[in-house]
Coordinates of N, CA and C and ligand atoms in Angstrom, one line a residue:
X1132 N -13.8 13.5 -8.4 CA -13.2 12.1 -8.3 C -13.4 11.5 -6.9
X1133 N -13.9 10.4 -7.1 CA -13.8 9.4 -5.4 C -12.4 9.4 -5.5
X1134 N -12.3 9.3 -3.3 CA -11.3 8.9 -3.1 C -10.8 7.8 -3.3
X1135 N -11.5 6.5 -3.9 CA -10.4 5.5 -4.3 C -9.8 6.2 -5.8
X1136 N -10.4 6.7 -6.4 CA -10.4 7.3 -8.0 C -8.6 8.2 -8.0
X1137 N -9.0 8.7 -6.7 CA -7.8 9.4 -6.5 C -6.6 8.8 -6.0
X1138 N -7.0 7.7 -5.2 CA -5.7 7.0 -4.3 C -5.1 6.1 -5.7
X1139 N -6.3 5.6 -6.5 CA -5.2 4.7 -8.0 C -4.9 5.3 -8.7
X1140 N -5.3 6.7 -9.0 CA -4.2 7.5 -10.0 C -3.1 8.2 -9.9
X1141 N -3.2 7.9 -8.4 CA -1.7 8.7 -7.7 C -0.7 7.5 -7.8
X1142 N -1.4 6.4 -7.3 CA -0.9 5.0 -7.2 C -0.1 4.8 -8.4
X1143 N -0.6 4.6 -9.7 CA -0.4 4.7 -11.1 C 1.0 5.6 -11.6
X1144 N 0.7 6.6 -11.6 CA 1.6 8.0 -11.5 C 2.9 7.4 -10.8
X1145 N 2.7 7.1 -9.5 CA 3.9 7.1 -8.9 C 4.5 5.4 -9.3
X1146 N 4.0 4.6 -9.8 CA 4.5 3.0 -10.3 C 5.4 3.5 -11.3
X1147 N 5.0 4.6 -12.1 CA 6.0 5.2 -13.2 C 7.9 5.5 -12.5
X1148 N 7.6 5.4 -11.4 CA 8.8 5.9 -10.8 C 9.9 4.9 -10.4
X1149 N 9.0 3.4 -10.5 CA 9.9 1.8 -9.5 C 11.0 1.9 -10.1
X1150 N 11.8 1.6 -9.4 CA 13.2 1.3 -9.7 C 12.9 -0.8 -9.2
X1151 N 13.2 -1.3 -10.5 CA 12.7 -2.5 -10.4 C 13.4 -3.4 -11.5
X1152 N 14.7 -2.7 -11.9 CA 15.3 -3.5 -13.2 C 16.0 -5.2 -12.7
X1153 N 15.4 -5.7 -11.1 CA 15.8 -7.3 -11.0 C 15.0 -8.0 -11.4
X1154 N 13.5 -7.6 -10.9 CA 12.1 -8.4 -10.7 C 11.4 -8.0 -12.5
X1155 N 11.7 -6.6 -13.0 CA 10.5 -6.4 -13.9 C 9.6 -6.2 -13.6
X1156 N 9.3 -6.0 -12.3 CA 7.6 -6.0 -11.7 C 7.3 -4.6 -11.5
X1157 N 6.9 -3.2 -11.8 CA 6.9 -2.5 -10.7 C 4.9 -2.1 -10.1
X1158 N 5.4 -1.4 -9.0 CA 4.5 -1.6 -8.1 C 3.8 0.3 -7.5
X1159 N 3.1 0.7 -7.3 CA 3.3 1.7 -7.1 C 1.9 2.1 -5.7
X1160 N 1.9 2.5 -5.3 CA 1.0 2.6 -3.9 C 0.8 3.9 -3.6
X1161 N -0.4 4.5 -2.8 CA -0.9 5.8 -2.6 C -2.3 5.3 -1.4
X1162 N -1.3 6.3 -0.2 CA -1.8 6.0 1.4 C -2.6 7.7 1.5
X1163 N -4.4 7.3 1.8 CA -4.5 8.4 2.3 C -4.3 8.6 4.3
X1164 N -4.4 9.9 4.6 CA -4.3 9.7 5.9 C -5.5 10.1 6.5
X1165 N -5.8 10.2 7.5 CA -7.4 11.1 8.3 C -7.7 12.2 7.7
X1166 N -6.7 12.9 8.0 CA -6.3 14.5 7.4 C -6.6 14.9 5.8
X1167 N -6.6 14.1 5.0 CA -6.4 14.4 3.6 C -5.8 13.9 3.1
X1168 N -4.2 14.2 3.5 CA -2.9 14.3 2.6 C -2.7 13.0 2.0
X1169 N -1.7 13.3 1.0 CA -2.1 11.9 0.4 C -0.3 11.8 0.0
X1170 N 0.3 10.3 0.8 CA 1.2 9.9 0.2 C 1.4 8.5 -0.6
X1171 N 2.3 8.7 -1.6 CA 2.8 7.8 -2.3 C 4.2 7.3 -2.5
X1172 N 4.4 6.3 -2.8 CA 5.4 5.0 -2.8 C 5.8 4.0 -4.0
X1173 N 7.1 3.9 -4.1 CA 7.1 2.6 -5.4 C 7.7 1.7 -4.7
X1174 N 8.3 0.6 -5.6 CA 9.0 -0.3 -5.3 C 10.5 0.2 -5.3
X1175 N 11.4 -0.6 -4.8 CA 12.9 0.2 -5.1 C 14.0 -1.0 -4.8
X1176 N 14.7 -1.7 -5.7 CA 15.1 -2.7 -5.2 C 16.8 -2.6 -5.6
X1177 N 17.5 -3.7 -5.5 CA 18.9 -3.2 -5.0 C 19.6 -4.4 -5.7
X1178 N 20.8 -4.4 -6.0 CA 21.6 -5.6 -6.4 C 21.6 -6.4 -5.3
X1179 N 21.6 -6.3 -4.0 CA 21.4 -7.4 -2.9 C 19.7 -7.1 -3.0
X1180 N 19.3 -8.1 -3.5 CA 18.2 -8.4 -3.8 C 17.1 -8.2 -2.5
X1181 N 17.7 -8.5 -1.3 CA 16.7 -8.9 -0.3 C 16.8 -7.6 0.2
X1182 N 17.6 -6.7 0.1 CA 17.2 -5.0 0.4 C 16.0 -4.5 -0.5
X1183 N 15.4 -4.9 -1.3 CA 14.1 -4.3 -2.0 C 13.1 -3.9 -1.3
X1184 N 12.9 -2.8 -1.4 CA 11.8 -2.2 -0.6 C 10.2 -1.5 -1.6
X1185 N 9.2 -2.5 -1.1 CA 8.2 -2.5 -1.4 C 7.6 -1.3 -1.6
X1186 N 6.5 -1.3 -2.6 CA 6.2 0.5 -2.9 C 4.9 0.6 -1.5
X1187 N 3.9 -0.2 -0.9 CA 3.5 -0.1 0.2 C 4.2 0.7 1.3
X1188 N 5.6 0.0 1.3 CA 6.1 0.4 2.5 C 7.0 1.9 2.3
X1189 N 7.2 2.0 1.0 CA 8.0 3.2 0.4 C 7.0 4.4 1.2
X1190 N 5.1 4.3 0.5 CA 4.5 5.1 1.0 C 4.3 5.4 2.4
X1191 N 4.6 4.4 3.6 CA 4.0 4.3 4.3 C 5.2 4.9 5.4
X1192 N 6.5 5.0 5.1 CA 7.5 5.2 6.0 C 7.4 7.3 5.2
X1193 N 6.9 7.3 4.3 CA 6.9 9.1 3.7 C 6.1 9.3 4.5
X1194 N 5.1 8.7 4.7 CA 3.9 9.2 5.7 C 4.2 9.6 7.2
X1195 N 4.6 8.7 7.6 CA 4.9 8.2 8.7 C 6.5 9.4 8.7
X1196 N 7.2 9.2 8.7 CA 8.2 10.4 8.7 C 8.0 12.1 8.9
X1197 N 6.4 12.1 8.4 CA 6.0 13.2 7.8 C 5.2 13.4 8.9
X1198 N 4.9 12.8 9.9 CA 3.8 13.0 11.1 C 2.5 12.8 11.3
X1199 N 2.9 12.0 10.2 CA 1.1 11.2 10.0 C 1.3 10.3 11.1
X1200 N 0.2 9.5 11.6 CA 0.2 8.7 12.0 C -0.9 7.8 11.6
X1201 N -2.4 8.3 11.3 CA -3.4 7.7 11.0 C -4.0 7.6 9.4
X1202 N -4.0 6.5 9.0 CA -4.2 6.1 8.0 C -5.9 5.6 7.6
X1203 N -6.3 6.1 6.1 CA -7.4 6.0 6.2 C -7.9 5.3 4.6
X1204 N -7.0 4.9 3.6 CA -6.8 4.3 2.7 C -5.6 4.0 2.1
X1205 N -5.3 2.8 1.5 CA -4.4 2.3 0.9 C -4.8 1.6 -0.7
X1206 N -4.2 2.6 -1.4 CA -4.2 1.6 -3.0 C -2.8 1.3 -3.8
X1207 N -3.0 0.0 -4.2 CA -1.9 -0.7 -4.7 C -2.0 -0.6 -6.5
X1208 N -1.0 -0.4 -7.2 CA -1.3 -1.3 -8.6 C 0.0 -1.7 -9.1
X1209 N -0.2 -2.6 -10.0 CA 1.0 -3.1 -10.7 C 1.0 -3.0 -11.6
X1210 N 2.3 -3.6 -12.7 CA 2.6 -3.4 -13.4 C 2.5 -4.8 -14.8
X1211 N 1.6 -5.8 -14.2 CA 0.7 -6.3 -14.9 C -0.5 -6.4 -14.7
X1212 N -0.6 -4.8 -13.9 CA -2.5 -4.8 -14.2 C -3.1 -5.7 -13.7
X1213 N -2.8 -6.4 -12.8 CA -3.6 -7.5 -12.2 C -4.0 -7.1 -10.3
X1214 N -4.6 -7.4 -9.7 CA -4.5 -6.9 -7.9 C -3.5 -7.3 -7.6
X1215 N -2.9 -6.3 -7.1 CA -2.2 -5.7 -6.5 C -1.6 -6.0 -5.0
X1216 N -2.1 -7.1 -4.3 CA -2.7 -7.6 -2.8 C -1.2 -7.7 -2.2
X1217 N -1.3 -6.4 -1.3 CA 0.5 -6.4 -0.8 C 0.6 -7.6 -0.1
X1218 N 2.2 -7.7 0.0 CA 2.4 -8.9 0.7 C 2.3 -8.9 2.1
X1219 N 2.7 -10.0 3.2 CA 2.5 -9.8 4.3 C 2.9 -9.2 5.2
X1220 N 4.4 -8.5 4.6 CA 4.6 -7.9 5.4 C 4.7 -6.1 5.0
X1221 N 3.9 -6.0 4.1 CA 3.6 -4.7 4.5 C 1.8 -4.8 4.5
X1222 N 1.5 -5.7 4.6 CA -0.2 -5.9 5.7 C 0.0 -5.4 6.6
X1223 N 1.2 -6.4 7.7 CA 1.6 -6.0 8.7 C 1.8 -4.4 9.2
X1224 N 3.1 -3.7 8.3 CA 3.5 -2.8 8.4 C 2.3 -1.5 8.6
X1225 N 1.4 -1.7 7.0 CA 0.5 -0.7 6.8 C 0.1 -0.8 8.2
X1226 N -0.7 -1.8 8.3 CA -1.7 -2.1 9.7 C -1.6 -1.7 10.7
X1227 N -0.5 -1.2 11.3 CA 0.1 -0.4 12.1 C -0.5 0.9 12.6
X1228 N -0.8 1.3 11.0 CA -1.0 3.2 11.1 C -2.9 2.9 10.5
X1229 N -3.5 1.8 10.3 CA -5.0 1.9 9.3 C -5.8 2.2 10.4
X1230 N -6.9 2.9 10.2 CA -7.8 2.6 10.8 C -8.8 1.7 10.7
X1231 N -9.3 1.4 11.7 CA -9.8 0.2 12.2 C -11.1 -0.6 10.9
X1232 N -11.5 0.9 10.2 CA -12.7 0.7 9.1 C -11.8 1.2 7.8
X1233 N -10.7 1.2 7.6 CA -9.4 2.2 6.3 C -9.9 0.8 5.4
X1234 N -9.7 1.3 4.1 CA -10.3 0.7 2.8 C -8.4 0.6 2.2
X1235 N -8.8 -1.0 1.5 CA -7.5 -1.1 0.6 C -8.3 -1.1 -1.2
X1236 N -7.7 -0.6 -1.7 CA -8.0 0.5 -3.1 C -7.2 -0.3 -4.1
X1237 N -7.7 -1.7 -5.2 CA -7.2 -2.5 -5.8 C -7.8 -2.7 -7.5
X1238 N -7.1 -2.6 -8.6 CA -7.7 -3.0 -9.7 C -6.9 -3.7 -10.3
X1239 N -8.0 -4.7 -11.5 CA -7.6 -5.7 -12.6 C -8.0 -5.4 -13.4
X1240 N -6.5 -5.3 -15.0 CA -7.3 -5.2 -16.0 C -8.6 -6.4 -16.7
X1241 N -8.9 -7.0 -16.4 CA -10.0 -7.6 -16.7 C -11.3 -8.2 -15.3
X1242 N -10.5 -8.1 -14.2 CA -11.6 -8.6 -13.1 C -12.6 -7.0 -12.8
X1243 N -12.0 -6.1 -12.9 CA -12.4 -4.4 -12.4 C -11.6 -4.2 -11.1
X1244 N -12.7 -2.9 -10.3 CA -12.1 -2.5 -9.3 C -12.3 -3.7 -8.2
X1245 N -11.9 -3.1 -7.3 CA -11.5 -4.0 -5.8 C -11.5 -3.5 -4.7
X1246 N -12.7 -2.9 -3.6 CA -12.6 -2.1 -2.7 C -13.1 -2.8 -1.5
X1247 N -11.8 -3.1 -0.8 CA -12.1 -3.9 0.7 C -11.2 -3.3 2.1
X1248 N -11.9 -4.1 2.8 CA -11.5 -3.4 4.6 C -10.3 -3.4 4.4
X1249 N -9.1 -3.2 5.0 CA -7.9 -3.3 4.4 C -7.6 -4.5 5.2
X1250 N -8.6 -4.7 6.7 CA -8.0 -5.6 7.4 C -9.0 -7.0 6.9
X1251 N -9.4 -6.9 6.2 CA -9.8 -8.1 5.4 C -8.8 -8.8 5.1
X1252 N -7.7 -7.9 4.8 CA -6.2 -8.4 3.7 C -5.8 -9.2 5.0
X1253 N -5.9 -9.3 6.2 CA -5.1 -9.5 7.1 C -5.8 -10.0 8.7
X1254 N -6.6 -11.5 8.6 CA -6.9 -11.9 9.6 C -6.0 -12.0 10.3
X1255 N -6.4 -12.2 11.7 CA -5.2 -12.3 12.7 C -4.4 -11.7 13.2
X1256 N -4.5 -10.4 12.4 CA -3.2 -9.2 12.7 C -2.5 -9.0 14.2
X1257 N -1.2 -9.6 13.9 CA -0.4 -8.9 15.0 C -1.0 -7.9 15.8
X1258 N -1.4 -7.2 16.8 CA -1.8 -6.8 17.7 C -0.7 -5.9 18.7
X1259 N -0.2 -5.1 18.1 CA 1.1 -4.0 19.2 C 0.4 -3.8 20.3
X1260 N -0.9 -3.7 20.3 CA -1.8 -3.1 21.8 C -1.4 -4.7 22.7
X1261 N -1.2 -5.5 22.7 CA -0.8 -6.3 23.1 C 0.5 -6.3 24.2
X1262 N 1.7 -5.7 23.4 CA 2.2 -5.4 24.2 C 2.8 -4.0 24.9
X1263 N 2.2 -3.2 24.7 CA 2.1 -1.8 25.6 C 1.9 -2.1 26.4
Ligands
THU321 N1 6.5 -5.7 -4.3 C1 5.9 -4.5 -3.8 O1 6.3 -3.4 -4.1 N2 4.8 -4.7 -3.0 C2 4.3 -5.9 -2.6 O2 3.4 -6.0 -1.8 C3 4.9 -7.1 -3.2 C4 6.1 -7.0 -4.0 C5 7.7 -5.5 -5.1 C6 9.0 -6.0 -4.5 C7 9.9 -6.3 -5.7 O3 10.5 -5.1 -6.1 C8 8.9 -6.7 -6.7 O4 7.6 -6.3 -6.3 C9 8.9 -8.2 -6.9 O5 8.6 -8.9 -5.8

């Protein structure tokens, strides 16, 4: 299996997991790192609505926790099968940890796959090297 092959069926697998009973949407994500390892993420949302936390960022703080630092794919899917195109602020967030050439890993049931720079998703990116 390619590594996107792999990053969407983890992706998939773990969407099975959103806790999503406000929106109906759920969402599920799978971050590779440099190294290999591969984590994943759902959505998880809350009766105060604006505490919901995105399955992007679910994966990306397991990673990150875990001593990853460098990121080397990111795939998204949902749960109407349609791309998946995280929102901006976990562009933002992921962006942080991608590498500078890291692939975002996207399908539709009817358009197909979707395999782009991830920072395509995200002209202009905030820039932390900035302020170090
Ligand atoms: N959601 C994600 O998990 N990722 C995104 O990039 C966009 C939105 C979730 C948050 C919420 O649980 C549901 O989708 C509807 O917005």
């Amino acid at each position: 299996m390619s590594e996107r092959d792999i990053l969407i069926s983890r992706a998939k697998e773990t969407m099975a997991n959103a806790y999503a009973p406000y929106s109906g949407f759920k969402v599920g994500a799978a971050i590779m790192t440099d190294d290999g390892r591969i984590y994943t993420g759902c959505n998880v949302e809350n009766s105060s609505y604006g505490a919901a936390i995105c399955a992007e960022r679910t994966a990306a703080v397991k990673a990150v926790s875990e001593g990853a630092r460098q990121f080397k794919a990111l795939a998204v899917v949902c749960s109407s099968e349609e791309y998946a195109f995280p929102c901006g602020i976990c562009r933002q967030f992921v962006g942080e940890f991608m590498d500078k050439d890291g692939m975002l890993y996207l399908e539709d049931k009817e358009q197909g796959e979707l395999s782009i720079p991830f920072f395509d998703s995200i002209p202009y990116f905030f820039n932390g090297e900035r302020i170090k």
